[in-house]
Short mmCIF file of C-alpha atoms in Angstrom, two decimals:
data_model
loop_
_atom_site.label_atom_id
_atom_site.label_comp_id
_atom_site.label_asym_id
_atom_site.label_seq_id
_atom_site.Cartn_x
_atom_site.Cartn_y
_atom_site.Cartn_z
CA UNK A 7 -34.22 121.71 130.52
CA UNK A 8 -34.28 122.26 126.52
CA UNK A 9 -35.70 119.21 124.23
CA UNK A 10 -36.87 118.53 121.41
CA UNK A 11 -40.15 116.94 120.06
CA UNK A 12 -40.46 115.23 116.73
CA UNK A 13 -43.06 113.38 115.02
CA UNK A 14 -42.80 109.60 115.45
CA UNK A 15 -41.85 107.69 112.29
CA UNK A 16 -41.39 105.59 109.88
CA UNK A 17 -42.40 107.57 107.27
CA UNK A 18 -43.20 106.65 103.79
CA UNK A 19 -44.01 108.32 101.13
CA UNK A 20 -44.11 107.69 97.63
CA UNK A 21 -41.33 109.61 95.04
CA UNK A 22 -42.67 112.88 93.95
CA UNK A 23 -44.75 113.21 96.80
CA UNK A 24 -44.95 116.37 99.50
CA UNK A 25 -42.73 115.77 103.04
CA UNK A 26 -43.39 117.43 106.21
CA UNK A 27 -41.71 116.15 109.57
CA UNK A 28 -43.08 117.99 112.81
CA UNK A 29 -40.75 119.21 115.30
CA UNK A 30 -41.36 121.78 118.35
CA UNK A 31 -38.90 122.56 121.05
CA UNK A 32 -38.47 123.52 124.51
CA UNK A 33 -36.09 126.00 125.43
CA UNK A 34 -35.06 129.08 127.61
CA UNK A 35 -34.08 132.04 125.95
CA UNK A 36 -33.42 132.15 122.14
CA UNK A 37 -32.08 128.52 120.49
CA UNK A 38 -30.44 127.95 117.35
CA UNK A 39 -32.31 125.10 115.31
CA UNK A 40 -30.77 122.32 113.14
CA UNK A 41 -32.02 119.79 110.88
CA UNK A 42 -29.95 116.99 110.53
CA UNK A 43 -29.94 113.73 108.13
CA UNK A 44 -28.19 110.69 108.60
CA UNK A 45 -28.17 108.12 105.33
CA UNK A 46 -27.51 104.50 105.54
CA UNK A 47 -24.60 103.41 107.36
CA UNK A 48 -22.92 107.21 107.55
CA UNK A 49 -22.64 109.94 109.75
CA UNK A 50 -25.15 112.60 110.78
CA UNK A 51 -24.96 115.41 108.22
CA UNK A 52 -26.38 118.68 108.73
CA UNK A 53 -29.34 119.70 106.38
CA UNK A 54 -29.89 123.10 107.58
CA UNK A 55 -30.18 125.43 109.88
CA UNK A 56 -31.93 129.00 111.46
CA UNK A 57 -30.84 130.54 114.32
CA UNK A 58 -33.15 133.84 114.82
CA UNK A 59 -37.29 133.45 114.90
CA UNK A 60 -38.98 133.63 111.06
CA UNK A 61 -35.61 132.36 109.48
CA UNK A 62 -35.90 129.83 107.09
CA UNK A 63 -33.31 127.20 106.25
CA UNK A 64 -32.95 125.83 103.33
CA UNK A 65 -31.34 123.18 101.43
CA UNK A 66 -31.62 120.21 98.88
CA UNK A 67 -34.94 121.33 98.40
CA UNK A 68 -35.77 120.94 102.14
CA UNK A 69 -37.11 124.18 103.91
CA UNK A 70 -37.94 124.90 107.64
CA UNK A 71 -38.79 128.17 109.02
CA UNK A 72 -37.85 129.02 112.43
CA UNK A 73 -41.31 129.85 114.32
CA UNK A 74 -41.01 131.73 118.32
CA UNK A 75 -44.68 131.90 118.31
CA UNK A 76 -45.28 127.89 117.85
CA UNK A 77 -41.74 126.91 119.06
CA UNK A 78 -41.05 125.07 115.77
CA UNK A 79 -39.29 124.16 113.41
CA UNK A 80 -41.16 121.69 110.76
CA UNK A 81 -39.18 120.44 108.22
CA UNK A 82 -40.81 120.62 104.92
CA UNK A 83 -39.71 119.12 100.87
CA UNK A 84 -42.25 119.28 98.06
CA UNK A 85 -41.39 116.45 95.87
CA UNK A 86 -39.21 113.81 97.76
CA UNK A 87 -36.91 111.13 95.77
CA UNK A 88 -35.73 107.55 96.75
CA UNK A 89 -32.25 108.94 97.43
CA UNK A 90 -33.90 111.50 100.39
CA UNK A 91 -34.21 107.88 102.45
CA UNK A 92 -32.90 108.66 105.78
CA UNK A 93 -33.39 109.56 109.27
CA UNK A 94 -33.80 113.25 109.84
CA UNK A 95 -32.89 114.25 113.42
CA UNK A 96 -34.39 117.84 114.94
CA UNK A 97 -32.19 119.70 116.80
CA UNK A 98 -31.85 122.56 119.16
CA UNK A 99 -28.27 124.66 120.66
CA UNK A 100 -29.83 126.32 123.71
CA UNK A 101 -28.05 128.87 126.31
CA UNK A 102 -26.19 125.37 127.59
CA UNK A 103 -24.84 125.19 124.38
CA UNK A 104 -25.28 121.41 124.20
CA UNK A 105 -26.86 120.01 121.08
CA UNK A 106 -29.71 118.40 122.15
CA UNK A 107 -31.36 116.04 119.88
CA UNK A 108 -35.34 114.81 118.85
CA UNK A 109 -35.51 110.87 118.66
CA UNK A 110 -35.39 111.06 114.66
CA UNK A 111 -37.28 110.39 112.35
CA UNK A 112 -37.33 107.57 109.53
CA UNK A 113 -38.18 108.10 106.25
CA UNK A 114 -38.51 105.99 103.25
CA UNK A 115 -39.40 106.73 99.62
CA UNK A 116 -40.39 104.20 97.72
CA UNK A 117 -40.08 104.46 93.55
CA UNK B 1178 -10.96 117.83 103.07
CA UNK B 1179 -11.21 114.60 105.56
CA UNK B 1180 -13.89 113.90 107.58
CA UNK B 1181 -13.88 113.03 110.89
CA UNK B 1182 -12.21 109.22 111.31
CA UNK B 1183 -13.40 106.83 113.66
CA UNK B 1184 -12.41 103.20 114.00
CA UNK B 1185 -13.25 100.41 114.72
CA UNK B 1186 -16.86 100.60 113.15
CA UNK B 1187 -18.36 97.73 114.65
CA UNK B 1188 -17.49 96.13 117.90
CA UNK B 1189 -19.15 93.02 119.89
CA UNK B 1190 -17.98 92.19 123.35
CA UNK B 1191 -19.50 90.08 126.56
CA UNK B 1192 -20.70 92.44 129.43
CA UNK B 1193 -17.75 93.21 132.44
CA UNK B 1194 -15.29 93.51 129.62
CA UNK B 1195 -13.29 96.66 128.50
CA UNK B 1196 -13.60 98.58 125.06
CA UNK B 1197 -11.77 101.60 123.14
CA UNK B 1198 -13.16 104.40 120.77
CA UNK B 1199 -10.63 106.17 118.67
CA UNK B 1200 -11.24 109.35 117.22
CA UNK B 1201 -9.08 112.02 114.57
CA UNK B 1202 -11.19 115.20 114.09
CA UNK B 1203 -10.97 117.31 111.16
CA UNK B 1204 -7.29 118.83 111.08
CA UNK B 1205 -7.85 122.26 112.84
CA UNK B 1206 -10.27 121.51 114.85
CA UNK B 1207 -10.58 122.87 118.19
CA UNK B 1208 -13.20 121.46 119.47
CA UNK B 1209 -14.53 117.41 120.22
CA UNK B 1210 -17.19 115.71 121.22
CA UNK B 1211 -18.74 111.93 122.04
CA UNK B 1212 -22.08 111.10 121.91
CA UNK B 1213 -24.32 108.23 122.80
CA UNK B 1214 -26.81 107.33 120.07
CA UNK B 1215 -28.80 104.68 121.42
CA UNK B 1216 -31.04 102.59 118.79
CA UNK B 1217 -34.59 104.56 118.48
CA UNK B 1218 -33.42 107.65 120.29
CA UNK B 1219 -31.36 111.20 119.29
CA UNK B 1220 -27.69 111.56 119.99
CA UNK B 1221 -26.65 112.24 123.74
CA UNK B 1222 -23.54 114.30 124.57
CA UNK B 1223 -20.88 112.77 126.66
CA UNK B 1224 -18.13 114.87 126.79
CA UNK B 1225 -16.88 117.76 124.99
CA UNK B 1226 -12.92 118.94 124.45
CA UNK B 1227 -11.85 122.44 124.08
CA UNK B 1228 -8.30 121.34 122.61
CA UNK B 1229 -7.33 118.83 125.01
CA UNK B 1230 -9.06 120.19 128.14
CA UNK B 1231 -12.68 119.04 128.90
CA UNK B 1232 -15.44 122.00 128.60
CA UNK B 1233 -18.57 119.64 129.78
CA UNK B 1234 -18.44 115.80 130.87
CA UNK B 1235 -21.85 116.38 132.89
CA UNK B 1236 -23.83 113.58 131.87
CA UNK B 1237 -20.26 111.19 131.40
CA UNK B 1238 -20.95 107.96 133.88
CA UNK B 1239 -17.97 108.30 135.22
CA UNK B 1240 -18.17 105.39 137.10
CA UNK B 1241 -17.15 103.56 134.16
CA UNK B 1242 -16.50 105.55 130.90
CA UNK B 1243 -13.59 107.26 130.54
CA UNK B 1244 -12.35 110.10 127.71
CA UNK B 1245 -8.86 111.55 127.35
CA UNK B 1246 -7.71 114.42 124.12
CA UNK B 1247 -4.03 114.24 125.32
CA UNK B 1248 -2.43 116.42 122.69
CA UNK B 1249 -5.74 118.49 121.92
CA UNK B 1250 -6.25 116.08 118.47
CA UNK B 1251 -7.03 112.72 118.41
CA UNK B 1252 -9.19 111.04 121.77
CA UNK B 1253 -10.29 108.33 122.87
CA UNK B 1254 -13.40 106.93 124.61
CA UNK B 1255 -13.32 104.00 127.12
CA UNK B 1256 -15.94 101.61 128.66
CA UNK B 1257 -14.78 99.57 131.77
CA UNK B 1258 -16.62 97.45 132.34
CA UNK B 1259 -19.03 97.55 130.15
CA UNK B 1260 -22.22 96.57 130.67
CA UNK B 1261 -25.92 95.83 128.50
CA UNK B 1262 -26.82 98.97 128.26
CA UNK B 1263 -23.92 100.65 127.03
CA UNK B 1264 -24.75 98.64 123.22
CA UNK B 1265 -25.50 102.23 121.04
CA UNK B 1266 -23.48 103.85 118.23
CA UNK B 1267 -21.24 106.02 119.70
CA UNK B 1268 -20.35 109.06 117.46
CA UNK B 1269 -17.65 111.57 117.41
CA UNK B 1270 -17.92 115.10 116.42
CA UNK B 1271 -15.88 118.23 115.78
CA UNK B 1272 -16.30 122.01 115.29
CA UNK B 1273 -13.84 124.75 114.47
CA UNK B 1274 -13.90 126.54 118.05
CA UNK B 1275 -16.71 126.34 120.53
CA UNK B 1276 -20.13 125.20 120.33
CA UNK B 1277 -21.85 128.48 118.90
CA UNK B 1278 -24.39 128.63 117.03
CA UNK B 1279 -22.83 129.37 113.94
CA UNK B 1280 -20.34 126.88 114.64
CA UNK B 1281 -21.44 123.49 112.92
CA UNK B 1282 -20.19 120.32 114.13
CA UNK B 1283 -19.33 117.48 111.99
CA UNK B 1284 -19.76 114.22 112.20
CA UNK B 1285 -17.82 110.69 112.03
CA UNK B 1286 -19.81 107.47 110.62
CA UNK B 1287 -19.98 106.44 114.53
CA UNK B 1288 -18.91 103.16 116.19
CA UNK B 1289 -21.54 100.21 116.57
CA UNK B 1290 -20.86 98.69 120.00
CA UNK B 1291 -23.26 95.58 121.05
CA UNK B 1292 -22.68 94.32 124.63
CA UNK B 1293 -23.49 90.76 124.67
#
């Protein structure tokens, strides 16, 4: 069946400094991918999204580009800031058209 | 525009006894789901409403949850009994029609359940 793989956290990174959260995915046919972000104590939020191979999603200054040929979907930010502090969840809508979900990861940013 | 509403946010009960999820989607919305978020782990889908009929309760334990969308707006999600295992945050979602790609589903702030 379709999942999703994403690096293990916590994560932390200083402010200003560069982000990059692995994620690769297993999936018949041709998924849609999702980042989302859930803060402190709220709901998940989506961050962005691509749903065709070499689209890039953008968003708050986060970026991931939809790649067939590596099945991923790496989510990237070049200069991250205390307020990004959250756990980002990887996500694929396959031919079942479930969400399915990576485990999340955590990230901190310390000033 | 309001979110998605949940309530309660936080509930604590002892193991064998009964519990109740309420959920109002965004006004409009056709479509609503439940998921399972346990702690450490991505959201699992329980059930998903098309209006008040249900499109996919596949991986629903049946045995002892229960979900009802009676008039295709608000729903509810029940655990009897509950057991250890069932302590997760239990979210609710909605989307403007079906799950489609471009279709994005929004989330409520989730419900913290811990089975003592």
């Amino acid at each position: 069946g379709d999942s999703v793989t994403q690096m293990e956290g916590p994560v932390t990174l200083s402010e200003e400094a560069f982000l990059t959260i692995n994620c690769t995915y297993t999936a018949t046919g041709y998924p849609s991918l999702f980042w989302y972000v859930q803060y402190p104590g709220e709901g998940l939020q989506l961050l962005l999204k691509a749903t065709k191979a070499d689209d890039k999603g953008s968003n708050k200054g986060f970026e991931a580009t939809y790649r067939k040929e590596t099945t991923s979907f790496h989510l990237e930010k070049g200069s991250v800031q205390v307020s990004d502090s959250a756990v980002y969840f990887c996500a694929l809508l396959g031919g079942s058209e479930k969400l399915v979900f990576g485990k999340g990861t955590k990230l901190t940013v310390n000033p | 525009e309001a979110g998605v509403a949940q309530s309660p946010r936080y509930k604590i009960i002892e193991k064998r006894q009964s519990v109740a999820f309420w959920c109002n989607p965004i006004s409009g919305h056709a479509t609503l789901y439940w998921y399972q978020q346990i702690l450490g782990q991505g959201p699992k889908l329980l059930i998903q409403f098309q209006n008040n009929g249900v499109v996919d309760d596949s991986q629903l334990p049946k045995d002892r949850f229960s979900a009802e969308r009676l008039k295709g707006v608000d729903s509810t999600l029940k655990i009897q009994p509950a057991k250890l295992e069932d302590s997760a945050v239990y979210l609710c979602a909605s989307s403007p029609r079906g799950a489609g790609g471009n279709n994005e589903q929004f989330f409520g702030p989730g419900t913290r359940l811990t089975v003592l």
